[in-house]
GROMACS .gro file of C-alpha atoms in nm:
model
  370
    1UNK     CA    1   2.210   1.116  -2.213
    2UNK     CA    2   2.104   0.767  -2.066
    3UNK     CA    3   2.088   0.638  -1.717
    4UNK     CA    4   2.102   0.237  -1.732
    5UNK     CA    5   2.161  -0.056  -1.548
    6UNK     CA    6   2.043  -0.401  -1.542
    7UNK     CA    7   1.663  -0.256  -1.431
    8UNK     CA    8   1.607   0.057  -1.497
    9UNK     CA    9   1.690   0.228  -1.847
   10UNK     CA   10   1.627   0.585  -1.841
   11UNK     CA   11   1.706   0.782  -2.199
   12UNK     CA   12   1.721   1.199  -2.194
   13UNK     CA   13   1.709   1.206  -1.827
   14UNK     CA   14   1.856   1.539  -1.937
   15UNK     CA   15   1.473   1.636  -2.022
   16UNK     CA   16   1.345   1.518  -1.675
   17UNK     CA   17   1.341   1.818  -1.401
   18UNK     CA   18   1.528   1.646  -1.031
   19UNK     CA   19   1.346   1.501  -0.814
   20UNK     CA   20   1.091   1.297  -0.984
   21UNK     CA   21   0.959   0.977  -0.908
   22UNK     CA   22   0.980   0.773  -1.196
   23UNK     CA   23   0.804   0.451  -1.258
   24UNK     CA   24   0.846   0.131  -1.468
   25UNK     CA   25   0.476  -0.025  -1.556
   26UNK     CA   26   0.590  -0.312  -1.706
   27UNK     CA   27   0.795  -0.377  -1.365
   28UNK     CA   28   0.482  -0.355  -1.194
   29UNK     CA   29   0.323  -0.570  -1.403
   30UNK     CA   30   0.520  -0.830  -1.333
   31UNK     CA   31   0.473  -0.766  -0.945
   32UNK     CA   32   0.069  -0.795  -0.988
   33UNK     CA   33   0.118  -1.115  -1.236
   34UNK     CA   34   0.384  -1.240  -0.927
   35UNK     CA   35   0.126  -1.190  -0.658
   36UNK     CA   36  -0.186  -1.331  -0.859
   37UNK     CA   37   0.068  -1.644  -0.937
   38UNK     CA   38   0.128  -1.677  -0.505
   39UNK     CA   39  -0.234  -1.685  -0.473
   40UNK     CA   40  -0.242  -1.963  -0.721
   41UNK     CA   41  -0.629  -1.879  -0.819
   42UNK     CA   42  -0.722  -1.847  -1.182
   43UNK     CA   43  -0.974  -1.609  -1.071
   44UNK     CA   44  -0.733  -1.345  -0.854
   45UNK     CA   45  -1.027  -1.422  -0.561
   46UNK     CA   46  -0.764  -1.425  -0.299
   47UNK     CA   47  -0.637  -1.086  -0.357
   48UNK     CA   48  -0.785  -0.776  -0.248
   49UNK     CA   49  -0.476  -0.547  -0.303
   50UNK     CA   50  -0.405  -0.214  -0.067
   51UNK     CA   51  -0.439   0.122  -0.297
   52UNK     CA   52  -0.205   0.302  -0.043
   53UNK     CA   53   0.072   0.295  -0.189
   54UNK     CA   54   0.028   0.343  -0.563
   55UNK     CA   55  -0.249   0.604  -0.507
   56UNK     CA   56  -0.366   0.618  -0.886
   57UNK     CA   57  -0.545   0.454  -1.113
   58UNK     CA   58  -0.306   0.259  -1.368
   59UNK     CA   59  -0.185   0.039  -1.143
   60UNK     CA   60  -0.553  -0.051  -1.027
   61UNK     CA   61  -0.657  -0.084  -1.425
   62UNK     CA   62  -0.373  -0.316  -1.466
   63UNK     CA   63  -0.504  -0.561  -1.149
   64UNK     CA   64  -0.865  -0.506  -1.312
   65UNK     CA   65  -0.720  -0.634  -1.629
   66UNK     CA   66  -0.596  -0.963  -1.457
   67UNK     CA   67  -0.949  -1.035  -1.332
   68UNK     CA   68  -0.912  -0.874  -0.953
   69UNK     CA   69  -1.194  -0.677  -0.851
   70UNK     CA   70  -1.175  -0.631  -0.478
   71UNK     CA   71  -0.947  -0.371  -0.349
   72UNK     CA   72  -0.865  -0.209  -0.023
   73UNK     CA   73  -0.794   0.128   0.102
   74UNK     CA   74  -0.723   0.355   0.366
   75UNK     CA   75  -0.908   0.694   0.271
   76UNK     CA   76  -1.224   0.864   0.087
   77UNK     CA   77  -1.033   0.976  -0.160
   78UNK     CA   78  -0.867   0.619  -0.246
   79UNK     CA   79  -1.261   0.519  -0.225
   80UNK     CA   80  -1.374   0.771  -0.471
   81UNK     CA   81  -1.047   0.668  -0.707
   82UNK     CA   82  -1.112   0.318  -0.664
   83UNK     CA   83  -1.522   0.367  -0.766
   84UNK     CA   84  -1.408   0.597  -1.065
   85UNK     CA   85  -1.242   0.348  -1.257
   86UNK     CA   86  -1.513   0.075  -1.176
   87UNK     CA   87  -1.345  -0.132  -0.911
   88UNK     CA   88  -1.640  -0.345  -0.775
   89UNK     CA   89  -1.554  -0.430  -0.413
   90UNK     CA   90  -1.400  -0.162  -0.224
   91UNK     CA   91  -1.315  -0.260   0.157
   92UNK     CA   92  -1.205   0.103   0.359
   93UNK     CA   93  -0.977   0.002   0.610
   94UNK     CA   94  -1.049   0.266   0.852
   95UNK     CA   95  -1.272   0.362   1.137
   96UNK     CA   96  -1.561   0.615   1.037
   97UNK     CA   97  -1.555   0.931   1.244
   98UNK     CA   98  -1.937   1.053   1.237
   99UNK     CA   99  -1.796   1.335   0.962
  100UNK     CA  100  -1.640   1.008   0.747
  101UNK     CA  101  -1.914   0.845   0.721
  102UNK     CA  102  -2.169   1.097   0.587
  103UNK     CA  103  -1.907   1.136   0.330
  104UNK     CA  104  -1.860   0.748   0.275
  105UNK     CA  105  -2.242   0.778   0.268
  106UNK     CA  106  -2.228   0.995  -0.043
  107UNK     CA  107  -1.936   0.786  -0.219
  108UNK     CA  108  -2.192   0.490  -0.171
  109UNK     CA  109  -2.441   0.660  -0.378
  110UNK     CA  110  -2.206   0.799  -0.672
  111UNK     CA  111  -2.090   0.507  -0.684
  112UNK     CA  112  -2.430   0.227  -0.731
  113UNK     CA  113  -2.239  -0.029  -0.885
  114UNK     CA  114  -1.911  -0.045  -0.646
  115UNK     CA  115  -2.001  -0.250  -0.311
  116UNK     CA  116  -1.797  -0.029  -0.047
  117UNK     CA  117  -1.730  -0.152   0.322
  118UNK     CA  118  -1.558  -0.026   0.610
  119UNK     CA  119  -1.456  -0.132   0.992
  120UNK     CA  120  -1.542  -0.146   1.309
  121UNK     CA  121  -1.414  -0.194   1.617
  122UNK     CA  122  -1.639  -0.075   1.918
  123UNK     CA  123  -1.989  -0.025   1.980
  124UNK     CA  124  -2.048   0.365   1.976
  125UNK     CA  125  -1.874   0.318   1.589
  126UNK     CA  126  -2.071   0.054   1.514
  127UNK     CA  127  -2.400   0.250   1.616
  128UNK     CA  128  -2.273   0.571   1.438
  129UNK     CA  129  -2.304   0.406   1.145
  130UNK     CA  130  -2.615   0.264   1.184
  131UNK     CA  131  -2.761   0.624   1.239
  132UNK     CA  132  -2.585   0.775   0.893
  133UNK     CA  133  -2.638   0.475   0.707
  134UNK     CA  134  -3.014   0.473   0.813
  135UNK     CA  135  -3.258   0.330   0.542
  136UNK     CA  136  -2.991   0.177   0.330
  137UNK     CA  137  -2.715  -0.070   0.412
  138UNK     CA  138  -2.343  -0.074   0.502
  139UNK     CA  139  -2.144  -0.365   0.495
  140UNK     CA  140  -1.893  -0.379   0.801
  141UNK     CA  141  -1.582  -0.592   0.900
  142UNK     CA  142  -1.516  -0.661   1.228
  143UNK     CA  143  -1.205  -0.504   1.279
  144UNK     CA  144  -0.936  -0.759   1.540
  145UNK     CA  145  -0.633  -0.679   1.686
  146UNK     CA  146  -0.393  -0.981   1.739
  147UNK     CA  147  -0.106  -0.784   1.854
  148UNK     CA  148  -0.062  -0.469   1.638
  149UNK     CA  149  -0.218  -0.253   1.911
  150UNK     CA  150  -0.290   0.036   1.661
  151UNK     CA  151  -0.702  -0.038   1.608
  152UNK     CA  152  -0.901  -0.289   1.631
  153UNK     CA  153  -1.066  -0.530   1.937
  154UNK     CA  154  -0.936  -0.801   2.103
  155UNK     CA  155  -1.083  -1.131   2.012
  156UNK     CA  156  -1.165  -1.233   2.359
  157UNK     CA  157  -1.414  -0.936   2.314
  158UNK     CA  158  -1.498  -0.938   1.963
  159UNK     CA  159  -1.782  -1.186   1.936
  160UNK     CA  160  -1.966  -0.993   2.188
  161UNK     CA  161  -1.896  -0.661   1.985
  162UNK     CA  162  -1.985  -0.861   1.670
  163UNK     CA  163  -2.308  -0.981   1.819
  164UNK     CA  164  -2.442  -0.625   1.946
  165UNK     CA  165  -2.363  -0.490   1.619
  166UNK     CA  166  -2.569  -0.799   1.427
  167UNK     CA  167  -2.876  -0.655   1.576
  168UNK     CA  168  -2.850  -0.238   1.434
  169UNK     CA  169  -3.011  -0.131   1.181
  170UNK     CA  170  -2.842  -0.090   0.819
  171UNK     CA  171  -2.555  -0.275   0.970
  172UNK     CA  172  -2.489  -0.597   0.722
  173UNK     CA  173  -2.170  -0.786   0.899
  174UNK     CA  174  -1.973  -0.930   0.631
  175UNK     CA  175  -1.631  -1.051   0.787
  176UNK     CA  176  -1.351  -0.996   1.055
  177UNK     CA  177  -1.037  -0.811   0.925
  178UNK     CA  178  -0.696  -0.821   1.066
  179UNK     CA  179  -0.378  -0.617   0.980
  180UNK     CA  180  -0.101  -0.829   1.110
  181UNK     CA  181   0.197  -0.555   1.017
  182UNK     CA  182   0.371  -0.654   1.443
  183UNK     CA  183   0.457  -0.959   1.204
  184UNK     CA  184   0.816  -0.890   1.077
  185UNK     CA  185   1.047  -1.142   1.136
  186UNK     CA  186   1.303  -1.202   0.875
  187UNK     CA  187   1.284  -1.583   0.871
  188UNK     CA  188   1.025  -1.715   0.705
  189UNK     CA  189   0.993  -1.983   0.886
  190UNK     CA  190   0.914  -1.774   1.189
  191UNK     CA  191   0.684  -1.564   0.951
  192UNK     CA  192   0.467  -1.830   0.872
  193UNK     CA  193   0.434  -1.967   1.228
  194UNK     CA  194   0.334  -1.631   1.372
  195UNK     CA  195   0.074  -1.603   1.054
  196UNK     CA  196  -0.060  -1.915   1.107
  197UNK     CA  197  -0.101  -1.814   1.457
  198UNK     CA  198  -0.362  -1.531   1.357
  199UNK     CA  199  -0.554  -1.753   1.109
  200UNK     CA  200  -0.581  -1.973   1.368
  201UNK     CA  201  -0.725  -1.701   1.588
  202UNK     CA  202  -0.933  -1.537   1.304
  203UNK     CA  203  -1.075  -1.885   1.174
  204UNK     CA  204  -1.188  -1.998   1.504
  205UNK     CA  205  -1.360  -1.644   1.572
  206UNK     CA  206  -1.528  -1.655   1.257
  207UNK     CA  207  -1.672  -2.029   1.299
  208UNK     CA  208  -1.835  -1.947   1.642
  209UNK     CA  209  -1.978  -1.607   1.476
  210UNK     CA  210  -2.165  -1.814   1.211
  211UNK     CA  211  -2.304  -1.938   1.466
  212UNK     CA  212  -2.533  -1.618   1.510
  213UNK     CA  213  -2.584  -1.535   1.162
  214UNK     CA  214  -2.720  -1.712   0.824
  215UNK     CA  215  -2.421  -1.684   0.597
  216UNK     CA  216  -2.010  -1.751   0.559
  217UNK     CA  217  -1.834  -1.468   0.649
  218UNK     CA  218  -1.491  -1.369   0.500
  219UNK     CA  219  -1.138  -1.267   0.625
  220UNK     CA  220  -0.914  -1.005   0.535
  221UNK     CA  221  -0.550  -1.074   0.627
  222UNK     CA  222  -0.221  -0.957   0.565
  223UNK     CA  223   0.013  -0.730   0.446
  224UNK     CA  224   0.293  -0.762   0.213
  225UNK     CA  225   0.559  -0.964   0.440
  226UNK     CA  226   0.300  -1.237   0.502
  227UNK     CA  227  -0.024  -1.258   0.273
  228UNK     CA  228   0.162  -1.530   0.048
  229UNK     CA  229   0.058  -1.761   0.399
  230UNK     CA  230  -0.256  -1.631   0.376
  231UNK     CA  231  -0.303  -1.732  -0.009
  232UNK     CA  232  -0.447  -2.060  -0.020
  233UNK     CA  233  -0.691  -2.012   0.294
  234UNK     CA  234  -1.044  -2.088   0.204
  235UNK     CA  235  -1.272  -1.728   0.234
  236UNK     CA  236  -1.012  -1.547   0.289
  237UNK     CA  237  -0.879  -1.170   0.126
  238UNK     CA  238  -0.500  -1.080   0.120
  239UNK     CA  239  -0.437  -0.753   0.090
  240UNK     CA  240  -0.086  -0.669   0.006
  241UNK     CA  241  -0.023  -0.347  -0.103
  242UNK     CA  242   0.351  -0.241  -0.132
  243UNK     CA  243   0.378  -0.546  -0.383
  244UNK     CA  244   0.285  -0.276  -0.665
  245UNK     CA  245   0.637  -0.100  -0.663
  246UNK     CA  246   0.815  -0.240  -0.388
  247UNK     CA  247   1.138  -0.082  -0.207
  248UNK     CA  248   1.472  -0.112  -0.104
  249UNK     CA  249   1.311  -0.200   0.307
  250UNK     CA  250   1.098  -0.486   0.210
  251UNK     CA  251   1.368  -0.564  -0.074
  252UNK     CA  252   1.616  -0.621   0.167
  253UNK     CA  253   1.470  -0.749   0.453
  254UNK     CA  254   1.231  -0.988   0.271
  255UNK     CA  255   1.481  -1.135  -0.057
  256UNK     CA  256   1.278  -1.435  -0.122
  257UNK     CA  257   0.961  -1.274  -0.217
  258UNK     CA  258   0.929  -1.237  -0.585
  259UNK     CA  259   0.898  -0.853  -0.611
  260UNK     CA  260   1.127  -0.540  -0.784
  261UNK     CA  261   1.111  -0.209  -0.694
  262UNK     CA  262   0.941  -0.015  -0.968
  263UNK     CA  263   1.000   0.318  -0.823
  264UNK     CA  264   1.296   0.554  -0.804
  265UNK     CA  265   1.344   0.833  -0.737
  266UNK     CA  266   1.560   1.069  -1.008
  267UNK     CA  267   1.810   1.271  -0.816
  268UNK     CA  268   2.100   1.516  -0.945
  269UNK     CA  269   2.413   1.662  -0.768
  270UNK     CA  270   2.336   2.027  -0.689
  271UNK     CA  271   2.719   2.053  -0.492
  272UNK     CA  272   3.048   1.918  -0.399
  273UNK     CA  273   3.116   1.960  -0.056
  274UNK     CA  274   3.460   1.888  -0.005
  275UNK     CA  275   3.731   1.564  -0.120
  276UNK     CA  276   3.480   1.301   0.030
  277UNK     CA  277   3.165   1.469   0.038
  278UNK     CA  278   2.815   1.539  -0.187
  279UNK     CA  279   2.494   1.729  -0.232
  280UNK     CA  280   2.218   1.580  -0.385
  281UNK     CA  281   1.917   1.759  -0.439
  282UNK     CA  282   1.707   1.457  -0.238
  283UNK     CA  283   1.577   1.629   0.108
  284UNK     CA  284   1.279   1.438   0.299
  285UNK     CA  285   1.037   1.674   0.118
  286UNK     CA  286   1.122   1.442  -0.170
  287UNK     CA  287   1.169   1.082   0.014
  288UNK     CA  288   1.030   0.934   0.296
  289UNK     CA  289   1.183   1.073   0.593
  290UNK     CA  290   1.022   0.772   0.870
  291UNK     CA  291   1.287   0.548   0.831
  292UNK     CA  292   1.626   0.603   0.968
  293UNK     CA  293   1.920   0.693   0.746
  294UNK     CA  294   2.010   0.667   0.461
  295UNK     CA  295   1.607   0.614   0.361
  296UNK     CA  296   1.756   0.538   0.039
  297UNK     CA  297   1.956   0.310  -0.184
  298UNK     CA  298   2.104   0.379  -0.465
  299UNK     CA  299   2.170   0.110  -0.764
  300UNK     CA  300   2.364   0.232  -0.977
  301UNK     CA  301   2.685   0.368  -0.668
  302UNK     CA  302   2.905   0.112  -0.519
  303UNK     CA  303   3.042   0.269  -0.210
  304UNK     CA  304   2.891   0.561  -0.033
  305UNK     CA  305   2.758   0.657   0.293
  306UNK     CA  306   2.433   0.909   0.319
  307UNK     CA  307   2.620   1.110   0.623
  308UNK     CA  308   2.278   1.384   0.657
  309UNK     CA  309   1.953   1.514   0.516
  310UNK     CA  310   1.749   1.864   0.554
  311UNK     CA  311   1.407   1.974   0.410
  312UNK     CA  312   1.573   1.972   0.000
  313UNK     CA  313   1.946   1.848   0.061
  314UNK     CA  314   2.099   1.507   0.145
  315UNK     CA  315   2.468   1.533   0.155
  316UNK     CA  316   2.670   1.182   0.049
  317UNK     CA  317   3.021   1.064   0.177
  318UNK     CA  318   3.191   0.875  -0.162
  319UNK     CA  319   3.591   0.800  -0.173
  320UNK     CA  320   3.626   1.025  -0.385
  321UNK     CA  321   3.419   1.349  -0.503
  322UNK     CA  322   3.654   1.401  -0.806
  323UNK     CA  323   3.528   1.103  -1.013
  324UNK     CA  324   3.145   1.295  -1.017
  325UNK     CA  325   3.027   1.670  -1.148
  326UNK     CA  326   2.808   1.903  -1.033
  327UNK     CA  327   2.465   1.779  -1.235
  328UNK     CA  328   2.494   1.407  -1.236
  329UNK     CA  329   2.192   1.251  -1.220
  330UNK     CA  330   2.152   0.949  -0.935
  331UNK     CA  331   1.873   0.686  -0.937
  332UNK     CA  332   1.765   0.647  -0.538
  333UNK     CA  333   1.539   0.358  -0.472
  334UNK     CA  334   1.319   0.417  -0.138
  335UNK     CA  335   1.333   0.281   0.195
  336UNK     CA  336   0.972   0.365   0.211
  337UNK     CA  337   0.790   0.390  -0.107
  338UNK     CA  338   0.465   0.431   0.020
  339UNK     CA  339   0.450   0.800   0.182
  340UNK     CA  340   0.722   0.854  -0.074
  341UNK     CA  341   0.428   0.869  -0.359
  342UNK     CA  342   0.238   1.116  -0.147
  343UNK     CA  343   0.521   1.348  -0.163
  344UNK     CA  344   0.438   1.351  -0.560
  345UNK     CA  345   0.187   1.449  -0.763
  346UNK     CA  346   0.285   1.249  -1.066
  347UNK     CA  347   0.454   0.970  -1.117
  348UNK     CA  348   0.671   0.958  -1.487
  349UNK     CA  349   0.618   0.634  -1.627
  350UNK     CA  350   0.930   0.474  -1.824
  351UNK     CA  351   0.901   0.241  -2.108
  352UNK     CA  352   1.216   0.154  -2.324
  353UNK     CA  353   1.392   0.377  -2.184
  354UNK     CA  354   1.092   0.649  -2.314
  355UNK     CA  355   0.926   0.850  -2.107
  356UNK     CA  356   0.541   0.845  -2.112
  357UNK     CA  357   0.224   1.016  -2.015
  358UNK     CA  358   0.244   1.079  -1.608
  359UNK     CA  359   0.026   0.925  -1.362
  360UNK     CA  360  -0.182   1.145  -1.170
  361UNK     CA  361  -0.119   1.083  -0.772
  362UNK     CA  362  -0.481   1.147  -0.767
  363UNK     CA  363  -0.568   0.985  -0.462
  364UNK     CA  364  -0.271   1.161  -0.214
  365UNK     CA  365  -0.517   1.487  -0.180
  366UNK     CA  366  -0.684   1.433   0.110
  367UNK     CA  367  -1.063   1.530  -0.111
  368UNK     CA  368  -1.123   1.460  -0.449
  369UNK     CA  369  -1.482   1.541  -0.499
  370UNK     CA  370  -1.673   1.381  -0.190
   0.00000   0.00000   0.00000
């Protein structure tokens, strides 16, 4: 038996146990070849792609084959994936708790020939890791908060921070970073304006900071929604990182960027309800459960409503329940793909229609070795 439609062509789904993520590599592909293209840089200098979402190491080995080397993440364990397949610039984008960074001490020395970095984003951080890192060097981006108001420091207060920090020990200061996800507007137009906004910001905080120091210092910017305005910026990292399998949010609420969802999750009727009504065997211990309903979309179903969802069960509202039978498989693309993939601890990779050696979701334990 064969699930198909004009994306995804899935043959003996009968073989494939419900729910499974499946994935389509050469779909991703196409999504790292798209972003490299926005950058418009023959040597992929402008991206420094999010691990966060993909979580294991293909998808990081198909970047590395396309010439990008500089990656960013938001745990050790991402780290420790990232420096076991040879990535050579590894940006953490999290604050180090004392605990962290002894560990993120050790990952540094496994790891000789990866350059590994991390934030800050106050001063008793700053001089924590000055005290682990003692004797060797950390590199450190400033980390600014523009109106996200999760972490970082508000410029007005950052070249102070930036100067006391300048003058620890094993501190090297190699840039200001900036997540800009409060940016969501679904005109582009009004996307670019606000993103040009926190260059603006950014740029001018980095020129009076070179002031104090004997080097250019980089940027990190931007998520998905706006690192293509970001792109061309001179010194400056995008870091995009849902652009590896995309999803049905971003899909609909951003159509012009050149991305497919690569991910979907298999799915099989476990019950008919009633006339109108379905059980599929798709609870939030298998999908994302942050967004609202239906946290799903599915391709291949014209008219249905997602009407409720428990730990393994999401019941469906169709016309009519007589046109299905109890073990049909669905295709459900995520809302939210990226805690979706830490749900799993494979991914099943499709190819023609074939399925193929899974992907090890290596990086959603919270400790791999360090």
């Amino acid at each position: 038996m064969a699930i198909t439609n004009n994306t995804y062509l899935i043959n003996s789904v009968e073989e494939i146990d419900s729910p499974a993520l499946l994935v389509f590599p050469e779909i991703v592909q196409q999504n790292i070849r798209n972003a490299v293209k926005i950058t418009q840089m023959t040597d992929c200098n402008a991206l420094r792609p999010h691990v966060k979402t993909v979580k294991s190491a293909e998808p990081i080995e198909m970047c590395m084959a396309q010439g990008i080397y500089k990656f960013k993440c938001s745990t050790i364990a991402e780290a420790e994936m990232l420096g076991n397949v040879g990535a050579k610039d590894v940006l953490l984008s999290y604050q180090l708790s004392r605990p962290k960074a002894l560990r993120f001490k050790e990952l540094s020395k496994k790891f000789p020939s990866t350059i590994f970095s991390s934030l800050v984003d106050n001063h008793q951080s700053a001089q924590i890791l000055s005290e682990v890192f003692e004797n060797r060097s950390i590199p450190i981006y400033i980390d600014i908060n523009i109106g996200m108001d999760r972490t970082g420091i508000k410029p007005a207060h950052a070249l102070a921070l930036f100067k006391h920090a300048n003058r620890l020990s094993s501190i090297e200061i190699v840039g200001f970073h900036c997540y800009d996800g409060h940016i969501s507007s679904t005109d582009p137009i009004a996307r670019k304006a606000s993103a040009e906004e926190v260059f603006s910001q950014l740029n001018d905080l980095r020129a009076k900071a070179e002031r104090h120091i004997d080097k250019s210092l980089s940027l990190v910017l931007g998520g998905s929604p706006t690192f293509t305005f970001y792109a061309n910026k001179t010194n400056v990292d995008c870091s995009p990182g849902t652009i590896f399998l995309w999803d049905s949010g971003y899909g609909n609420t951003y159509p012009e960027l050149p991305f497919k969802p690569a991910a979907v999750v298999l799915s099989r009727i476990i019950s008919i309800v009633d006339e109108r009504k379905l059980c599929l065997d798709l609870g939030y211990k298998a999908v994302a459960s942050d967004p609202p309903l239906p946290r799903i979309t599915f391709p291949n179903i014209k008219d249905y409503e997602v009407v409720g969802q428990y730990e393994e069960h999401m019941i469906v509202e169709v016309p009519y329940t007589s046109k299905y039978k109890i073990g049909d498989p669905w295709l459900a693309v995520p809302i939210h793909i990226c805690p979706t993939v830490n749900l799993y601890e494979e991914l099943i990779p499709i190819i023609d229609g074939a399925q193929q050696k899974p992907w090890k979701v290596i990086a959603r334990d919270r400790k791999i070795t360090i």
